[in-house]
Amino acid sequence: MESSVRKFLYSLFTMFLAVSAIFIILRATPGDPVEKILGPEAKEEEIVKYREQLGLNESLGDQYKNYLVGIVSGEMGKSLFKKKDVTVLIKKHMKPTIVLAFVSISFATILGTVFGIYAGFKKSGLFDNTSRIISLVALSFPIFSLAPILVYIFAIKFNVLPVSEWGSFAQGILPVLTLVIPLSAVIMRVARNKLLEESGAPWVQVLRSKGMSDLSILRRLSKVCMPTILNVVAIQLSVVLAGTMITETIFDIPGMGLLLFEGIQNRDYPVVQGVIIYSTVIYMGVYFIVDFVNEKIDPRISA
Amino acid sequence: MKKNKINKEIKIGFVLISSYLLWAVAWIVYSHFIKGEITSPYFPESDMTKELLRPGVNGFMLGTDIYGRSIIEILSAGLAYSLGISFMVSFTTATIGIIVGYLSVTGNQTIKILSDLVINLIFIFPSILIAIMVMSVTGQSFWGLVFALVITGWPGYAKIARGETLRVMNISYVESARAVGVTELRLFTRVVIPAILPLMMVHIVLGVSGVIISEAALGFLGLGGSEYSWGGMLAIAKSVLLEAPYIVIILSVVMAGLIIGLNLLGDGLRDYLDPRKSFSS
């Protein structure tokens, strides 16, 4: 119990550092956001007004203080373009992103684990060899090239699935598929290699020589592989987060990714900053939860 | 030293990468010496009268894009750009990573704690988001892009370099070198770097493919450093998917070929260096 509290405090501290790092990187980046927003023909008074609105005219220390207070209290400024609070916009766009990421991660974990363990169990068999080539190819098509290809195949060529909008089950299939393909390929490779690594262990040989059936051994082996697989899922979370955002822009899903994309196009600096801070905090929260669950099922990590 | 066999992955990866490099060199020669000058290299220009020609029409081998540019030319320019930026970024990030990784092992307590903290922190950061944020401040500029990719890329290398440095520090000849009082700089350049370089090379090869993907992702979101970013071209091609699906397919396949080549080469080299860890054969 005490270690859980310590871990929780530690993750809060890491989040604080992460949020501070974003501040430092933003201020250390060459270039002036106000000039970027207004363009080269901006008048002097306009620049001064915008600086004031963004709080960039204060001292660095005050900016940092306002920045931290803003994040905690949820006051992240107003969108320059939509004239709404950034926090309100983010709350509105959060749900599709979370649903999409959660569904994709669940499917990919199940598919990747089952296929990977089966491939490793029947090593060098037809399934193993085919799936290895397929996973290599799947990993070589980044999401933004995979998605248009899937759209072409399923929506244009065979016309079986809708392309854009969001809400119905059928509309969710292509975006989820886009995210599941690369993620399950990664998980599959890891699951397969971990299974092969473990199947040479002495305890497996003992069970085998005592006459335990292949299926029972496989069940025990799969259990041993789970922490490794979950760990990969945790590491892949940031890839999934970025992937979800890119997928949203392709399929017009009104999530955080689309909000970010519109923010970039409209040079809506507060929105871009807000989306990135919020998604970093959410991402880190999920990362720590997965890490925590992992520790519970595998006592070796905490030892 | 035991000789390992050159495996299939290395061979296929090597052939693929060599062909892409040859292609890029051929394009640079063509654009700088044949069609253009060194001082003003040739770039594919838009010609609206020739928009969206199918492959093979009017002598355009792969057709034209929505601006009427020859697809094979913009693909080539994109390849040269993509390889250039990813080599540059990977070399810089690996160098920073190796130095920080080394210092985090041999430096004093403050340096150790500080570098550990920074490495672990940026490592679990969603790096593409940080790159997006940096690009939204610098605007679409080449050096802004390099800055964004470098600042998010080096901790990965530092983490590996730290582990590797820790490993080689315990090897007897490194201990001997320290015992006879070799200077810090000499130890780093003559003993540690040669010992950790082979494994770092594996990660650099895999890292190049990572940079190519990140760069294309930023380009796709409209934050690229050049109009010849493959990601940017894909974003444009996506909008004419209905009329000209072949553009997306050609771009994707060419990009995937390069990534497959790099990944195969990287995986193959890793197995070659450490056959015990190989389960792929």
mmCIF file of N, CA and C in Angstrom, chain B residues 92-154:
data_model
loop_
_atom_site.group_PDB
_atom_site.id
_atom_site.type_symbol
_atom_site.label_atom_id
_atom_site.label_comp_id
_atom_site.label_asym_id
_atom_site.label_seq_id
_atom_site.Cartn_x
_atom_site.Cartn_y
_atom_site.Cartn_z
ATOM 1 N N THR B 92 23.142 13.523 -35.655
ATOM 2 C CA THR B 92 23.195 14.484 -34.546
ATOM 3 C C THR B 92 22.653 13.873 -33.254
ATOM 4 N N THR B 93 21.468 13.239 -33.345
ATOM 5 C CA THR B 93 20.866 12.691 -32.128
ATOM 6 C C THR B 93 21.728 11.583 -31.545
ATOM 7 N N ALA B 94 22.315 10.741 -32.413
ATOM 8 C CA ALA B 94 23.158 9.654 -31.904
ATOM 9 C C ALA B 94 24.384 10.232 -31.207
ATOM 10 N N THR B 95 24.974 11.287 -31.782
ATOM 11 C CA THR B 95 26.151 11.893 -31.160
ATOM 12 C C THR B 95 25.803 12.463 -29.785
ATOM 13 N N ILE B 96 24.718 13.237 -29.725
ATOM 14 C CA ILE B 96 24.308 13.787 -28.426
ATOM 15 C C ILE B 96 24.026 12.639 -27.457
ATOM 16 N N GLY B 97 23.299 11.627 -27.943
ATOM 17 C CA GLY B 97 22.925 10.499 -27.093
ATOM 18 C C GLY B 97 24.125 9.775 -26.526
ATOM 19 N N ILE B 98 25.140 9.532 -27.368
ATOM 20 C CA ILE B 98 26.331 8.803 -26.901
ATOM 21 C C ILE B 98 27.057 9.627 -25.837
ATOM 22 N N ILE B 99 27.205 10.938 -26.087
ATOM 23 C CA ILE B 99 27.928 11.773 -25.118
ATOM 24 C C ILE B 99 27.168 11.836 -23.790
ATOM 25 N N VAL B 100 25.855 12.090 -23.863
ATOM 26 C CA VAL B 100 25.082 12.180 -22.617
ATOM 27 C C VAL B 100 25.056 10.824 -21.911
ATOM 28 N N GLY B 101 24.877 9.750 -22.686
ATOM 29 C CA GLY B 101 24.865 8.417 -22.099
ATOM 30 C C GLY B 101 26.166 8.112 -21.378
ATOM 31 N N TYR B 102 27.281 8.517 -21.989
ATOM 32 C CA TYR B 102 28.595 8.288 -21.381
ATOM 33 C C TYR B 102 28.743 9.113 -20.103
ATOM 34 N N LEU B 103 28.342 10.397 -20.186
ATOM 35 C CA LEU B 103 28.461 11.266 -19.014
ATOM 36 C C LEU B 103 27.571 10.787 -17.873
ATOM 37 N N SER B 104 26.421 10.200 -18.215
ATOM 38 C CA SER B 104 25.518 9.761 -17.153
ATOM 39 C C SER B 104 26.093 8.568 -16.401
ATOM 40 N N VAL B 105 27.131 7.935 -16.964
ATOM 41 C CA VAL B 105 27.781 6.823 -16.267
ATOM 42 C C VAL B 105 29.024 7.309 -15.526
ATOM 43 N N THR B 106 29.833 8.156 -16.203
ATOM 44 C CA THR B 106 31.133 8.502 -15.619
ATOM 45 C C THR B 106 31.127 9.844 -14.895
ATOM 46 N N GLY B 107 30.105 10.668 -15.116
ATOM 47 C CA GLY B 107 30.108 12.006 -14.527
ATOM 48 C C GLY B 107 29.900 11.985 -13.020
ATOM 49 N N ASN B 108 29.947 13.165 -12.407
ATOM 50 C CA ASN B 108 29.718 13.220 -10.960
ATOM 51 C C ASN B 108 28.238 13.080 -10.644
ATOM 52 N N GLN B 109 27.918 13.041 -9.380
ATOM 53 C CA GLN B 109 26.568 12.706 -8.937
ATOM 54 C C GLN B 109 25.494 13.626 -9.543
ATOM 55 N N THR B 110 25.788 14.936 -9.575
ATOM 56 C CA THR B 110 24.804 15.885 -10.098
ATOM 57 C C THR B 110 24.485 15.582 -11.557
ATOM 58 N N ILE B 111 25.567 15.383 -12.349
ATOM 59 C CA ILE B 111 25.365 15.089 -13.766
ATOM 60 C C ILE B 111 24.551 13.813 -13.919
ATOM 61 N N LYS B 112 24.886 12.812 -13.112
ATOM 62 C CA LYS B 112 24.189 11.526 -13.204
ATOM 63 C C LYS B 112 22.698 11.690 -12.968
ATOM 64 N N ILE B 113 22.351 12.330 -11.861
ATOM 65 C CA ILE B 113 20.932 12.479 -11.511
ATOM 66 C C ILE B 113 20.208 13.296 -12.574
ATOM 67 N N LEU B 114 20.838 14.387 -12.980
ATOM 68 C CA LEU B 114 20.215 15.278 -13.958
ATOM 69 C C LEU B 114 19.976 14.566 -15.290
ATOM 70 N N SER B 115 21.016 13.870 -15.785
ATOM 71 C CA SER B 115 20.865 13.236 -17.091
ATOM 72 C C SER B 115 19.863 12.083 -17.019
ATOM 73 N N ASP B 116 19.872 11.350 -15.894
ATOM 74 C CA ASP B 116 18.898 10.273 -15.711
ATOM 75 C C ASP B 116 17.479 10.795 -15.807
ATOM 76 N N LEU B 117 17.257 11.904 -15.099
ATOM 77 C CA LEU B 117 15.928 12.494 -15.047
ATOM 78 C C LEU B 117 15.463 12.919 -16.436
ATOM 79 N N VAL B 118 16.347 13.669 -17.123
ATOM 80 C CA VAL B 118 15.980 14.191 -18.439
ATOM 81 C C VAL B 118 15.741 13.051 -19.424
ATOM 82 N N ILE B 119 16.639 12.057 -19.414
ATOM 83 C CA ILE B 119 16.496 10.946 -20.356
ATOM 84 C C ILE B 119 15.174 10.222 -20.119
ATOM 85 N N ASN B 120 14.908 9.848 -18.853
ATOM 86 C CA ASN B 120 13.682 9.110 -18.558
ATOM 87 C C ASN B 120 12.445 9.912 -18.887
ATOM 88 N N LEU B 121 12.527 11.212 -18.626
ATOM 89 C CA LEU B 121 11.366 12.057 -18.851
ATOM 90 C C LEU B 121 11.017 12.145 -20.336
ATOM 91 N N ILE B 122 11.989 12.566 -21.140
ATOM 92 C CA ILE B 122 11.673 12.759 -22.557
ATOM 93 C C ILE B 122 11.404 11.416 -23.215
ATOM 94 N N PHE B 123 11.961 10.344 -22.645
ATOM 95 C CA PHE B 123 11.771 9.027 -23.244
ATOM 96 C C PHE B 123 10.309 8.604 -23.206
ATOM 97 N N ILE B 124 9.605 8.905 -22.107
ATOM 98 C CA ILE B 124 8.200 8.485 -22.059
ATOM 99 C C ILE B 124 7.255 9.566 -22.563
ATOM 100 N N PHE B 125 7.814 10.629 -23.126
ATOM 101 C CA PHE B 125 7.011 11.689 -23.712
ATOM 102 C C PHE B 125 6.436 11.242 -25.052
ATOM 103 N N PRO B 126 5.219 11.660 -25.385
ATOM 104 C CA PRO B 126 4.763 11.410 -26.755
ATOM 105 C C PRO B 126 5.517 12.341 -27.709
ATOM 106 N N SER B 127 6.617 11.857 -28.284
ATOM 107 C CA SER B 127 7.583 12.747 -28.929
ATOM 108 C C SER B 127 7.013 13.492 -30.130
ATOM 109 N N ILE B 128 6.110 12.845 -30.880
ATOM 110 C CA ILE B 128 5.596 13.524 -32.069
ATOM 111 C C ILE B 128 4.792 14.766 -31.670
ATOM 112 N N LEU B 129 4.142 14.705 -30.501
ATOM 113 C CA LEU B 129 3.381 15.865 -30.033
ATOM 114 C C LEU B 129 4.308 17.025 -29.729
ATOM 115 N N ILE B 130 5.455 16.706 -29.123
ATOM 116 C CA ILE B 130 6.425 17.757 -28.828
ATOM 117 C C ILE B 130 6.937 18.353 -30.137
ATOM 118 N N ALA B 131 7.188 17.472 -31.110
ATOM 119 C CA ALA B 131 7.656 17.964 -32.408
ATOM 120 C C ALA B 131 6.602 18.875 -33.041
ATOM 121 N N ILE B 132 5.324 18.470 -32.939
ATOM 122 C CA ILE B 132 4.240 19.295 -33.489
ATOM 123 C C ILE B 132 4.248 20.664 -32.830
ATOM 124 N N MET B 133 4.431 20.664 -31.487
ATOM 125 C CA MET B 133 4.393 21.923 -30.763
ATOM 126 C C MET B 133 5.548 22.833 -31.176
ATOM 127 N N VAL B 134 6.749 22.236 -31.288
ATOM 128 C CA VAL B 134 7.911 23.031 -31.702
ATOM 129 C C VAL B 134 7.675 23.612 -33.094
ATOM 130 N N MET B 135 7.146 22.761 -33.998
ATOM 131 C CA MET B 135 6.924 23.230 -35.368
ATOM 132 C C MET B 135 5.875 24.335 -35.423
ATOM 133 N N SER B 136 4.914 24.306 -34.475
ATOM 134 C CA SER B 136 3.883 25.343 -34.516
ATOM 135 C C SER B 136 4.440 26.680 -34.043
ATOM 136 N N VAL B 137 5.575 26.649 -33.329
ATOM 137 C CA VAL B 137 6.215 27.911 -32.942
ATOM 138 C C VAL B 137 7.163 28.390 -34.037
ATOM 139 N N THR B 138 7.981 27.467 -34.576
ATOM 140 C CA THR B 138 8.969 27.899 -35.566
ATOM 141 C C THR B 138 8.337 28.112 -36.934
ATOM 142 N N GLY B 139 7.148 27.555 -37.140
ATOM 143 C CA GLY B 139 6.562 27.621 -38.472
ATOM 144 C C GLY B 139 7.207 26.570 -39.367
ATOM 145 N N GLN B 140 6.744 26.531 -40.622
ATOM 146 C CA GLN B 140 7.266 25.495 -41.509
ATOM 147 C C GLN B 140 8.640 25.882 -42.025
ATOM 148 N N SER B 141 9.664 25.475 -41.280
ATOM 149 C CA SER B 141 11.003 25.773 -41.756
ATOM 150 C C SER B 141 11.862 24.531 -41.621
ATOM 151 N N PHE B 142 12.866 24.445 -42.484
ATOM 152 C CA PHE B 142 13.730 23.276 -42.494
ATOM 153 C C PHE B 142 14.446 23.117 -41.152
ATOM 154 N N TRP B 143 15.027 24.227 -40.650
ATOM 155 C CA TRP B 143 15.796 24.107 -39.407
ATOM 156 C C TRP B 143 14.897 23.912 -38.207
ATOM 157 N N GLY B 144 13.665 24.445 -38.282
ATOM 158 C CA GLY B 144 12.711 24.176 -37.217
ATOM 159 C C GLY B 144 12.422 22.692 -37.130
ATOM 160 N N LEU B 145 12.274 22.072 -38.290
ATOM 161 C CA LEU B 145 12.000 20.643 -38.337
ATOM 162 C C LEU B 145 13.167 19.846 -37.759
ATOM 163 N N VAL B 146 14.387 20.230 -38.156
ATOM 164 C CA VAL B 146 15.572 19.533 -37.639
ATOM 165 C C VAL B 146 15.619 19.677 -36.114
ATOM 166 N N PHE B 147 15.371 20.895 -35.629
ATOM 167 C CA PHE B 147 15.382 21.145 -34.189
ATOM 168 C C PHE B 147 14.357 20.259 -33.490
ATOM 169 N N ALA B 148 13.126 20.200 -34.061
ATOM 170 C CA ALA B 148 12.054 19.411 -33.447
ATOM 171 C C ALA B 148 12.412 17.932 -33.388
ATOM 172 N N LEU B 149 13.003 17.426 -34.468
ATOM 173 C CA LEU B 149 13.316 15.996 -34.506
ATOM 174 C C LEU B 149 14.514 15.659 -33.609
ATOM 175 N N VAL B 150 15.459 16.610 -33.518
ATOM 176 C CA VAL B 150 16.634 16.349 -32.675
ATOM 177 C C VAL B 150 16.239 16.354 -31.203
ATOM 178 N N ILE B 151 15.437 17.348 -30.816
ATOM 179 C CA ILE B 151 15.130 17.481 -29.393
ATOM 180 C C ILE B 151 14.298 16.305 -28.886
ATOM 181 N N THR B 152 13.502 15.687 -29.775
ATOM 182 C CA THR B 152 12.715 14.538 -29.333
ATOM 183 C C THR B 152 13.432 13.217 -29.584
ATOM 184 N N GLY B 153 14.513 13.241 -30.355
ATOM 185 C CA GLY B 153 15.141 11.984 -30.751
ATOM 186 C C GLY B 153 16.294 11.515 -29.887
ATOM 187 N N TRP B 154 17.034 12.449 -29.267
ATOM 188 C CA TRP B 154 18.276 12.022 -28.621
ATOM 189 C C TRP B 154 18.110 11.155 -27.373
#
